[in-house]
């Protein structure tokens, strides 16, 4: 939010943060500062969530404020961490699954033009090293679906090299795995698909966790065209259960919170558009 005694502009017509009028001044508050104009503004990182617990956790961890754009419920903020200033815009997908993730990706791309889009929330753990509340940061998605077991084909998609190097730098500073009070952050492949298959790790024994949306995120990145262009993606998943028939919602909030906090710690490492 800014206070102005004259006229203030946030970047339209090629003019940036200028004021007109006697005694006019701009004072930007450190919390809840806007990354853009709210109408096609700019952001360094776009964030997609799905469940209400995920959206609430991201807003709280990053200090985002509601900033509707053309009737869509975006949230914006500026996150300061480790000397970096990162402009963030977030949108909650309409529903679970690949298709809504694709739509959310495109809305963030068209509205804010972020360099990075990160899918953040909860996932099911499939690796024995993971406990509820732990977090997986992934730049490799193994996309399984209905015909995976019969065809034996599992498309794998990797984030661009600058994103991989950014995640490597995060773990170089925090350790691998990175241990925080109450939870541990791992990095490794993520399985994604809307079908339930018998054993995801049978297709890649290093798979750490599974979700329903990461395949849509990577497909949207692969197929998107035009400008503004998104240059990378990542997935951050808090482990809420063991991805089995016995799973429940008991750890949803803590898993969502830990994923959002891990994103906050990761933000200063992510590549941003100049």
Tab-separated table of C-alpha atoms in Angstrom:
chain	number	residue	atom	x	y	z
A	1	UNK	CA	0.000	0.000	0.000
A	2	UNK	CA	1.294	3.525	-0.785
A	3	UNK	CA	0.318	6.968	0.525
A	4	UNK	CA	0.375	9.874	-1.929
A	5	UNK	CA	-0.282	13.581	-1.695
A	6	UNK	CA	-0.582	14.045	-5.448
A	7	UNK	CA	-0.769	11.585	-8.309
A	8	UNK	CA	1.025	8.260	-8.209
A	9	UNK	CA	1.771	5.849	-11.054
A	10	UNK	CA	2.911	2.204	-10.749
A	11	UNK	CA	4.357	1.772	-14.199
A	12	UNK	CA	1.750	2.446	-16.880
A	13	UNK	CA	2.769	4.438	-19.986
A	14	UNK	CA	6.413	3.591	-19.330
A	15	UNK	CA	6.582	5.765	-16.187
A	16	UNK	CA	7.549	4.039	-12.953
A	17	UNK	CA	6.734	5.182	-9.380
A	18	UNK	CA	6.570	8.899	-10.181
A	19	UNK	CA	4.406	11.545	-8.488
A	20	UNK	CA	2.921	14.848	-9.586
A	21	UNK	CA	1.743	17.728	-7.436
A	22	UNK	CA	2.973	20.053	-4.719
A	23	UNK	CA	4.439	18.036	-1.855
A	24	UNK	CA	3.545	14.782	-3.544
A	25	UNK	CA	5.462	11.771	-2.242
A	26	UNK	CA	5.359	8.008	-2.351
A	27	UNK	CA	5.967	5.959	0.782
A	28	UNK	CA	5.808	2.199	0.310
A	29	UNK	CA	4.999	0.149	3.367
A	30	UNK	CA	7.428	-2.753	3.917
A	31	UNK	CA	4.631	-5.263	4.500
A	32	UNK	CA	2.057	-6.068	1.842
A	33	UNK	CA	3.799	-4.008	-0.837
A	34	UNK	CA	2.354	-4.567	-4.283
A	35	UNK	CA	4.497	-6.235	-6.939
A	36	UNK	CA	2.683	-4.545	-9.821
A	37	UNK	CA	-0.300	-2.425	-10.765
A	38	UNK	CA	-2.893	-5.082	-10.035
A	39	UNK	CA	-3.851	-4.931	-13.734
A	40	UNK	CA	-1.274	-6.936	-15.624
A	41	UNK	CA	1.398	-6.065	-13.026
A	42	UNK	CA	4.718	-7.865	-12.775
A	43	UNK	CA	5.884	-10.589	-10.407
A	44	UNK	CA	9.090	-12.573	-10.105
A	45	UNK	CA	7.381	-15.756	-8.892
A	46	UNK	CA	3.833	-17.009	-9.419
A	47	UNK	CA	2.425	-19.490	-6.897
A	48	UNK	CA	-0.341	-22.033	-7.510
A	49	UNK	CA	-2.224	-23.675	-4.651
A	50	UNK	CA	-5.297	-25.897	-4.724
A	51	UNK	CA	-6.773	-26.574	-1.273
A	52	UNK	CA	-7.904	-23.858	1.142
A	53	UNK	CA	-5.291	-24.968	3.705
A	54	UNK	CA	-2.587	-24.520	1.074
A	55	UNK	CA	-3.761	-21.054	0.022
A	56	UNK	CA	-4.068	-19.888	3.661
A	57	UNK	CA	-0.589	-21.171	4.510
A	58	UNK	CA	1.029	-19.401	1.544
A	59	UNK	CA	-0.718	-16.113	2.337
A	60	UNK	CA	0.398	-16.257	5.974
A	61	UNK	CA	3.980	-17.389	5.316
A	62	UNK	CA	4.599	-14.824	2.569
A	63	UNK	CA	2.459	-11.970	3.926
A	64	UNK	CA	0.339	-11.691	0.789
A	65	UNK	CA	-2.692	-9.421	0.459
A	66	UNK	CA	-5.798	-9.915	-1.651
A	67	UNK	CA	-5.621	-7.984	-4.915
A	68	UNK	CA	-8.423	-9.048	-7.318
A	69	UNK	CA	-7.645	-8.571	-10.997
A	70	UNK	CA	-10.526	-8.552	-13.472
A	71	UNK	CA	-12.635	-10.418	-10.941
A	72	UNK	CA	-10.017	-13.125	-10.228
A	73	UNK	CA	-8.902	-13.606	-6.583
A	74	UNK	CA	-5.152	-13.032	-6.847
A	75	UNK	CA	-2.925	-12.360	-3.836
A	76	UNK	CA	0.228	-10.229	-4.061
A	77	UNK	CA	3.181	-9.356	-1.886
A	78	UNK	CA	6.884	-8.586	-1.677
A	79	UNK	CA	9.005	-11.070	0.256
A	80	UNK	CA	12.381	-10.001	1.650
A	81	UNK	CA	14.736	-12.865	2.490
A	82	UNK	CA	18.529	-13.276	2.599
A	83	UNK	CA	19.010	-9.857	1.016
A	84	UNK	CA	16.679	-10.559	-1.916
A	85	UNK	CA	13.405	-8.788	-2.684
A	86	UNK	CA	10.998	-11.121	-4.479
A	87	UNK	CA	7.659	-10.015	-5.918
A	88	UNK	CA	5.074	-12.784	-5.580
A	89	UNK	CA	1.594	-13.298	-7.046
A	90	UNK	CA	-0.526	-16.291	-5.998
A	91	UNK	CA	-3.697	-17.896	-7.307
A	92	UNK	CA	-5.710	-20.826	-6.011
A	93	UNK	CA	-6.724	-23.297	-8.730
A	94	UNK	CA	-10.446	-23.864	-9.040
A	95	UNK	CA	-10.275	-27.602	-8.317
A	96	UNK	CA	-7.909	-30.522	-7.897
A	97	UNK	CA	-6.311	-32.150	-10.922
A	98	UNK	CA	-4.220	-31.396	-13.972
A	99	UNK	CA	-6.700	-29.238	-15.909
A	100	UNK	CA	-7.209	-26.594	-13.232
A	101	UNK	CA	-3.444	-26.414	-12.707
A	102	UNK	CA	-3.018	-25.655	-16.416
A	103	UNK	CA	-5.607	-22.858	-16.257
A	104	UNK	CA	-4.024	-21.339	-13.122
A	105	UNK	CA	-0.606	-21.432	-14.811
A	106	UNK	CA	-1.943	-19.538	-17.820
A	107	UNK	CA	-3.786	-16.942	-15.713
A	108	UNK	CA	-0.644	-16.195	-13.698
A	109	UNK	CA	1.460	-16.034	-16.863
A	110	UNK	CA	-0.876	-13.656	-18.668
A	111	UNK	CA	-1.586	-11.419	-15.676
A	112	UNK	CA	1.827	-11.121	-13.991
A	113	UNK	CA	4.419	-12.540	-16.397
A	114	UNK	CA	6.464	-14.258	-13.649
A	115	UNK	CA	9.850	-15.741	-14.422
A	116	UNK	CA	8.999	-18.774	-12.258
A	117	UNK	CA	5.795	-20.577	-11.346
A	118	UNK	CA	5.815	-22.806	-8.274
A	119	UNK	CA	3.132	-25.325	-7.315
A	120	UNK	CA	2.861	-25.399	-3.522
A	121	UNK	CA	0.828	-27.496	-1.100
A	122	UNK	CA	0.436	-31.011	0.240
A	123	UNK	CA	1.325	-34.376	-1.252
A	124	UNK	CA	1.481	-38.040	-0.367
A	125	UNK	CA	4.792	-39.528	0.690
A	126	UNK	CA	5.892	-42.776	-0.977
A	127	UNK	CA	9.497	-42.956	0.246
A	128	UNK	CA	10.198	-44.539	3.639
A	129	UNK	CA	12.464	-41.654	4.670
A	130	UNK	CA	9.543	-39.205	4.674
A	131	UNK	CA	7.365	-38.476	7.688
A	132	UNK	CA	4.191	-36.366	7.888
A	133	UNK	CA	5.184	-32.704	7.935
A	134	UNK	CA	8.365	-33.187	5.901
A	135	UNK	CA	8.725	-31.266	2.618
A	136	UNK	CA	9.805	-32.278	-0.884
A	137	UNK	CA	11.192	-29.713	-3.344
A	138	UNK	CA	11.087	-31.214	-6.816
A	139	UNK	CA	12.389	-30.187	-10.222
A	140	UNK	CA	11.694	-33.597	-11.784
A	141	UNK	CA	8.157	-34.918	-12.365
A	142	UNK	CA	7.331	-38.497	-13.334
A	143	UNK	CA	3.936	-38.279	-15.024
A	144	UNK	CA	1.860	-41.447	-14.611
A	145	UNK	CA	-1.786	-41.937	-15.521
A	146	UNK	CA	-4.437	-44.516	-16.375
A	147	UNK	CA	-2.388	-46.466	-18.904
A	148	UNK	CA	0.960	-46.306	-17.093
A	149	UNK	CA	0.859	-49.839	-15.733
A	150	UNK	CA	-0.050	-51.418	-19.065
A	151	UNK	CA	2.088	-49.308	-21.396
A	152	UNK	CA	5.137	-49.057	-19.145
A	153	UNK	CA	5.664	-45.494	-20.413
A	154	UNK	CA	6.201	-42.797	-17.814
A	155	UNK	CA	7.028	-39.380	-19.281
A	156	UNK	CA	9.631	-37.539	-17.204
A	157	UNK	CA	9.938	-33.784	-17.221
A	158	UNK	CA	12.792	-31.798	-15.720
A	159	UNK	CA	12.787	-28.117	-14.838
A	160	UNK	CA	15.247	-25.926	-16.783
A	161	UNK	CA	18.874	-26.013	-15.631
A	162	UNK	CA	18.813	-22.584	-13.867
A	163	UNK	CA	16.047	-23.873	-11.591
A	164	UNK	CA	17.989	-27.037	-10.817
A	165	UNK	CA	21.041	-24.955	-9.930
A	166	UNK	CA	18.918	-22.698	-7.727
A	167	UNK	CA	17.595	-25.689	-5.768
A	168	UNK	CA	21.136	-27.066	-5.494
A	169	UNK	CA	22.262	-23.730	-4.024
A	170	UNK	CA	19.444	-23.865	-1.454
A	171	UNK	CA	20.565	-27.295	-0.259
A	172	UNK	CA	24.232	-26.272	-0.343
A	173	UNK	CA	23.388	-23.582	2.226
A	174	UNK	CA	20.940	-25.562	4.370
A	175	UNK	CA	22.314	-29.090	3.957
A	176	UNK	CA	20.825	-32.064	2.121
A	177	UNK	CA	18.434	-33.027	3.436
A	178	UNK	CA	17.795	-29.639	5.047
A	179	UNK	CA	16.758	-30.016	8.681
A	180	UNK	CA	14.474	-27.445	10.284
A	181	UNK	CA	12.762	-27.538	13.693
A	182	UNK	CA	10.024	-30.179	13.411
A	183	UNK	CA	10.525	-31.198	9.767
A	184	UNK	CA	13.075	-32.045	7.087
A	185	UNK	CA	13.240	-30.815	3.479
A	186	UNK	CA	14.242	-33.299	0.756
A	187	UNK	CA	14.710	-32.992	-2.979
A	188	UNK	CA	13.977	-35.662	-5.570
A	189	UNK	CA	11.489	-36.864	-8.189
A	190	UNK	CA	7.750	-36.376	-7.736
A	191	UNK	CA	5.104	-38.661	-9.204
A	192	UNK	CA	2.065	-36.911	-10.665
A	193	UNK	CA	-1.220	-38.211	-12.036
A	194	UNK	CA	-4.950	-38.372	-11.429
A	195	UNK	CA	-5.051	-42.180	-11.546
A	196	UNK	CA	-4.243	-44.348	-8.556
A	197	UNK	CA	-1.703	-47.021	-9.448
A	198	UNK	CA	-0.447	-49.880	-7.356
A	199	UNK	CA	3.162	-48.800	-6.822
A	200	UNK	CA	4.495	-45.498	-8.136
A	201	UNK	CA	8.031	-46.369	-7.059
A	202	UNK	CA	7.991	-49.379	-9.352
A	203	UNK	CA	8.412	-46.900	-12.207
A	204	UNK	CA	11.163	-44.874	-10.483
A	205	UNK	CA	12.510	-46.130	-7.166
A	206	UNK	CA	13.780	-42.661	-6.231
A	207	UNK	CA	10.317	-41.075	-6.335
A	208	UNK	CA	9.686	-39.315	-3.023
A	209	UNK	CA	6.061	-38.205	-3.179
A	210	UNK	CA	2.980	-37.972	-5.381
A	211	UNK	CA	0.364	-35.361	-6.209
A	212	UNK	CA	-2.446	-34.722	-8.717
A	213	UNK	CA	-1.375	-31.412	-10.298
A	214	UNK	CA	2.359	-31.343	-11.082
A	215	UNK	CA	1.824	-33.086	-14.420
A	216	UNK	CA	-0.490	-30.262	-15.475
A	217	UNK	CA	2.063	-27.658	-14.406
A	218	UNK	CA	4.838	-29.250	-16.449
A	219	UNK	CA	2.565	-29.757	-19.466
A	220	UNK	CA	1.477	-26.118	-19.366
A	221	UNK	CA	5.118	-25.047	-19.219
A	222	UNK	CA	5.992	-27.344	-22.118
A	223	UNK	CA	3.187	-26.078	-24.353
A	224	UNK	CA	2.844	-22.402	-23.436
A	225	UNK	CA	3.733	-19.905	-26.108
A	226	UNK	CA	3.760	-16.176	-26.672
A	227	UNK	CA	4.681	-13.492	-24.202
A	228	UNK	CA	5.222	-13.074	-21.348
A	229	UNK	CA	7.232	-16.285	-21.217
A	230	UNK	CA	7.672	-18.315	-18.032
A	231	UNK	CA	11.282	-19.459	-17.740
A	232	UNK	CA	11.003	-22.186	-15.101
A	233	UNK	CA	8.904	-24.170	-12.633
A	234	UNK	CA	9.260	-26.076	-9.362
A	235	UNK	CA	7.015	-28.064	-7.014
A	236	UNK	CA	7.028	-27.797	-3.210
A	237	UNK	CA	4.988	-30.451	-1.386
A	238	UNK	CA	4.461	-30.912	2.345
A	239	UNK	CA	3.868	-34.564	3.232
A	240	UNK	CA	0.415	-35.054	4.727
A	241	UNK	CA	0.099	-38.851	4.527
A	242	UNK	CA	1.508	-42.027	3.038
A	243	UNK	CA	-0.529	-41.853	-0.186
A	244	UNK	CA	-2.399	-45.029	0.765
A	245	UNK	CA	-6.043	-45.958	1.195
A	246	UNK	CA	-5.659	-45.252	4.921
A	247	UNK	CA	-4.771	-41.574	4.421
A	248	UNK	CA	-6.726	-38.852	6.232
A	249	UNK	CA	-6.690	-35.075	6.723
A	250	UNK	CA	-4.996	-35.054	10.137
A	251	UNK	CA	-1.722	-33.559	8.887
A	252	UNK	CA	-3.022	-31.303	6.112
A	253	UNK	CA	-2.489	-27.996	7.904
A	254	UNK	CA	0.986	-28.703	9.234
A	255	UNK	CA	2.062	-30.111	5.853
A	256	UNK	CA	0.694	-27.043	4.037
A	257	UNK	CA	2.358	-24.709	6.536
A	258	UNK	CA	5.760	-26.377	6.241
A	259	UNK	CA	5.567	-26.317	2.439
A	260	UNK	CA	4.761	-22.584	2.482
A	261	UNK	CA	7.643	-21.836	4.873
A	262	UNK	CA	10.007	-23.902	2.704
A	263	UNK	CA	8.887	-21.855	-0.304
A	264	UNK	CA	9.656	-18.647	1.603
A	265	UNK	CA	13.174	-19.922	2.308
A	266	UNK	CA	13.601	-21.018	-1.325
A	267	UNK	CA	12.413	-17.763	-2.948
A	268	UNK	CA	15.704	-15.812	-2.829
A	269	UNK	CA	17.452	-18.641	-4.709
A	270	UNK	CA	15.002	-18.802	-7.605
A	271	UNK	CA	15.981	-17.119	-10.889
A	272	UNK	CA	14.144	-13.851	-11.499
A	273	UNK	CA	13.650	-11.886	-14.697
A	274	UNK	CA	15.804	-8.751	-14.869
